[in-house]
PDB file of C-alpha atoms in Angstrom:
ATOM      1  CA  UNK R   1      17.346   0.970  -7.154  1.00  0.00           C
ATOM      2  CA  UNK R   2      13.550   1.936  -6.802  1.00  0.00           C
ATOM      3  CA  UNK R   3      12.290   5.157  -4.622  1.00  0.00           C
ATOM      4  CA  UNK R   4       9.197   5.518  -3.325  1.00  0.00           C
ATOM      5  CA  UNK R   5       7.241   8.189  -2.474  1.00  0.00           C
ATOM      6  CA  UNK R   6       4.012   8.197  -0.794  1.00  0.00           C
ATOM      7  CA  UNK R   7       1.411  10.717  -0.163  1.00  0.00           C
ATOM      8  CA  UNK R   8      -2.332  11.350   1.251  1.00  0.00           C
ATOM      9  CA  UNK R   9      -2.100   9.452   4.828  1.00  0.00           C
ATOM     10  CA  UNK R  10      -3.795  11.920   7.459  1.00  0.00           C
ATOM     11  CA  UNK R  11      -6.542  12.391  10.188  1.00  0.00           C
ATOM     12  CA  UNK R  12      -9.811  11.073   9.599  1.00  0.00           C
ATOM     13  CA  UNK R  13     -12.887  10.177  11.483  1.00  0.00           C
ATOM     14  CA  UNK R  14     -14.084   6.771  11.768  1.00  0.00           C
ATOM     15  CA  UNK R  15     -16.693   5.892   8.710  1.00  0.00           C
ATOM     16  CA  UNK R  16     -14.589   8.496   6.626  1.00  0.00           C
ATOM     17  CA  UNK R  17     -12.422   7.672   3.560  1.00  0.00           C
ATOM     18  CA  UNK R  18      -8.575   8.526   2.630  1.00  0.00           C
ATOM     19  CA  UNK R  19      -6.298   7.752  -0.860  1.00  0.00           C
ATOM     20  CA  UNK R  20      -3.089   6.415  -0.656  1.00  0.00           C
ATOM     21  CA  UNK R  21      -0.659   7.153  -3.831  1.00  0.00           C
ATOM     22  CA  UNK R  22       2.673   5.815  -4.357  1.00  0.00           C
ATOM     23  CA  UNK R  23       5.001   6.901  -7.364  1.00  0.00           C
ATOM     24  CA  UNK R  24       8.024   4.801  -8.091  1.00  0.00           C
ATOM     25  CA  UNK R  25      11.311   6.349  -9.671  1.00  0.00           C
ATOM     26  CA  UNK R  26      13.585   3.665 -10.897  1.00  0.00           C
ATOM     27  CA  UNK R  27      16.802   2.970 -12.912  1.00  0.00           C
ATOM     28  CA  UNK R  28      16.788  -0.043 -15.236  1.00  0.00           C
ATOM     29  CA  UNK R  29      14.291  -1.967 -13.597  1.00  0.00           C
ATOM     30  CA  UNK R  30      11.070  -3.421 -14.654  1.00  0.00           C
ATOM     31  CA  UNK R  31       8.545  -3.591 -11.619  1.00  0.00           C
ATOM     32  CA  UNK R  32       6.568  -6.425 -11.066  1.00  0.00           C
ATOM     33  CA  UNK R  33       4.514  -5.502  -8.077  1.00  0.00           C
ATOM     34  CA  UNK R  34       3.690  -2.972  -6.039  1.00  0.00           C
ATOM     35  CA  UNK R  35       1.184  -2.846  -2.914  1.00  0.00           C
ATOM     36  CA  UNK R  36       0.728  -1.236   0.476  1.00  0.00           C
ATOM     37  CA  UNK R  37       1.701  -2.723   3.931  1.00  0.00           C
ATOM     38  CA  UNK R  38       1.051  -0.912   7.174  1.00  0.00           C
ATOM     39  CA  UNK R  39       2.254  -1.094  10.839  1.00  0.00           C
ATOM     40  CA  UNK R  40       0.385  -0.347  14.006  1.00  0.00           C
ATOM     41  CA  UNK R  41       2.163   0.625  17.269  1.00  0.00           C
ATOM     42  CA  UNK R  42       3.423  -2.654  18.696  1.00  0.00           C
ATOM     43  CA  UNK R  43       2.467  -5.049  15.919  1.00  0.00           C
ATOM     44  CA  UNK R  44       4.329  -6.733  12.786  1.00  0.00           C
ATOM     45  CA  UNK R  45       3.934  -5.214   9.876  1.00  0.00           C
ATOM     46  CA  UNK R  46       0.730  -6.379   7.919  1.00  0.00           C
ATOM     47  CA  UNK R  47      -0.045  -6.887   4.005  1.00  0.00           C
ATOM     48  CA  UNK R  48      -3.272  -4.552   2.887  1.00  0.00           C
ATOM     49  CA  UNK R  49      -2.896  -5.120  -0.615  1.00  0.00           C
ATOM     50  CA  UNK R  50      -0.642  -6.068  -3.604  1.00  0.00           C
ATOM     51  CA  UNK R  51      -0.773  -5.839  -7.675  1.00  0.00           C
ATOM     52  CA  UNK R  52       1.298  -8.203  -9.516  1.00  0.00           C
ATOM     53  CA  UNK R  53       2.484  -8.735 -12.942  1.00  0.00           C
ATOM     54  CA  UNK R  54       0.958  -6.982 -16.218  1.00  0.00           C
ATOM     55  CA  UNK R  55      -2.237  -8.391 -16.086  1.00  0.00           C
ATOM     56  CA  UNK R  56      -2.567  -6.635 -12.469  1.00  0.00           C
ATOM     57  CA  UNK R  57      -3.785  -9.723 -10.282  1.00  0.00           C
ATOM     58  CA  UNK R  58      -4.729  -8.137  -6.958  1.00  0.00           C
ATOM     59  CA  UNK R  59      -4.855  -9.730  -3.805  1.00  0.00           C
ATOM     60  CA  UNK R  60      -6.082  -8.592  -0.022  1.00  0.00           C
ATOM     61  CA  UNK R  61      -5.509  -8.782   3.062  1.00  0.00           C
ATOM     62  CA  UNK R  62      -8.499  -9.758   5.407  1.00  0.00           C
ATOM     63  CA  UNK R  63      -8.495  -6.456   6.843  1.00  0.00           C
ATOM     64  CA  UNK R  64      -9.016  -4.395   3.394  1.00  0.00           C
ATOM     65  CA  UNK R  65     -11.384  -6.896   2.101  1.00  0.00           C
ATOM     66  CA  UNK R  66     -14.822  -4.973   1.387  1.00  0.00           C
ATOM     67  CA  UNK R  67     -13.565  -1.869   2.137  1.00  0.00           C
ATOM     68  CA  UNK R  68     -10.129  -1.011   0.437  1.00  0.00           C
ATOM     69  CA  UNK R  69      -9.791  -0.651  -2.991  1.00  0.00           C
ATOM     70  CA  UNK R  70      -5.945  -1.002  -4.728  1.00  0.00           C
ATOM     71  CA  UNK R  71      -5.128   0.361  -8.368  1.00  0.00           C
ATOM     72  CA  UNK R  72      -2.176   1.241 -10.312  1.00  0.00           C
ATOM     73  CA  UNK R  73       0.085   0.114 -13.319  1.00  0.00           C
ATOM     74  CA  UNK R  74       3.000  -1.648 -12.470  1.00  0.00           C
ATOM     75  CA  UNK R  75       4.608  -0.778 -15.765  1.00  0.00           C
ATOM     76  CA  UNK R  76       4.357   3.086 -14.691  1.00  0.00           C
ATOM     77  CA  UNK R  77       5.021   2.579 -11.120  1.00  0.00           C
ATOM     78  CA  UNK R  78       1.613   4.129  -9.538  1.00  0.00           C
ATOM     79  CA  UNK R  79      -0.054   2.336  -6.946  1.00  0.00           C
ATOM     80  CA  UNK R  80      -3.095   3.726  -4.983  1.00  0.00           C
ATOM     81  CA  UNK R  81      -5.096   2.470  -1.773  1.00  0.00           C
ATOM     82  CA  UNK R  82      -8.487   3.970  -1.675  1.00  0.00           C
ATOM     83  CA  UNK R  83      -9.601   3.550   1.816  1.00  0.00           C
ATOM     84  CA  UNK R  84     -13.483   3.707   2.609  1.00  0.00           C
ATOM     85  CA  UNK R  85     -15.018   2.943   6.036  1.00  0.00           C
ATOM     86  CA  UNK R  86     -12.375   3.658   7.930  1.00  0.00           C
ATOM     87  CA  UNK R  87     -12.049   2.196  11.235  1.00  0.00           C
ATOM     88  CA  UNK R  88      -9.634   3.117  14.530  1.00  0.00           C
ATOM     89  CA  UNK R  89      -8.085  -0.145  14.092  1.00  0.00           C
ATOM     90  CA  UNK R  90      -7.084   0.865  10.598  1.00  0.00           C
ATOM     91  CA  UNK R  91      -4.699   3.690  12.457  1.00  0.00           C
ATOM     92  CA  UNK R  92      -1.158   2.509  11.054  1.00  0.00           C
ATOM     93  CA  UNK R  93       1.764   3.991   9.384  1.00  0.00           C
ATOM     94  CA  UNK R  94       1.350   2.867   5.480  1.00  0.00           C
ATOM     95  CA  UNK R  95       4.178   1.747   3.288  1.00  0.00           C
ATOM     96  CA  UNK R  96       4.355   1.641  -0.055  1.00  0.00           C
ATOM     97  CA  UNK R  97       6.357  -1.488  -1.838  1.00  0.00           C
ATOM     98  CA  UNK R  98       7.896  -2.459  -4.864  1.00  0.00           C
ATOM     99  CA  UNK R  99       9.629  -5.021  -6.596  1.00  0.00           C
ATOM    100  CA  UNK R 100      10.751  -6.750  -9.914  1.00  0.00           C
ATOM    101  CA  UNK R 101      10.449 -10.668 -10.478  1.00  0.00           C
ATOM    102  CA  UNK R 102      12.462 -12.566  -7.841  1.00  0.00           C
ATOM    103  CA  UNK R 103      14.208  -9.034  -6.833  1.00  0.00           C
ATOM    104  CA  UNK R 104      13.850  -7.489  -3.149  1.00  0.00           C
ATOM    105  CA  UNK R 105      11.279  -5.137  -1.791  1.00  0.00           C
ATOM    106  CA  UNK R 106      12.077  -1.366  -1.868  1.00  0.00           C
ATOM    107  CA  UNK R 107      10.231   0.356   0.451  1.00  0.00           C
ATOM    108  CA  UNK R 108       8.711   4.017   0.697  1.00  0.00           C
ATOM    109  CA  UNK R 109       9.135   6.446   3.815  1.00  0.00           C
ATOM    110  CA  UNK R 110       5.728   5.546   4.927  1.00  0.00           C
ATOM    111  CA  UNK R 111       2.872   7.651   5.682  1.00  0.00           C
ATOM    112  CA  UNK R 112       0.325   8.074   8.593  1.00  0.00           C
ATOM    113  CA  UNK R 113      -2.960   7.383   8.666  1.00  0.00           C
ATOM    114  CA  UNK R 114      -4.874   8.198  11.963  1.00  0.00           C
ATOM    115  CA  UNK R 115      -8.646   7.055  12.491  1.00  0.00           C
ATOM    116  CA  UNK R 116     -10.532   8.809  15.407  1.00  0.00           C
ATOM    117  CA  UNK R 117     -13.185   7.310  17.037  1.00  0.00           C
TER     118      UNK R 117
END
């Protein structure tokens, strides 16, 4: 089992910044990938950014490229998302995820990010 605890969401004005943090507690599971997803009201869950493997291969979704920076350490079970130049369309619940190689995704409880115009 993997338990994920997120923090760092909140209300920010358009153009502002926020940093999300996620820490995993796990028993007997080697985490292979960690990342961030988001879901805005009335939409499907969207992959924002992920870090994969021991060498930390990073992938960004189109909405995150150039504005968001993911960092972390899968071995330590930590992942962060630095979000800059936030826009109202970034408003969503952001979820941390983690999984072992070929294993299921585990999810955090979600943290709300609201960007006002």
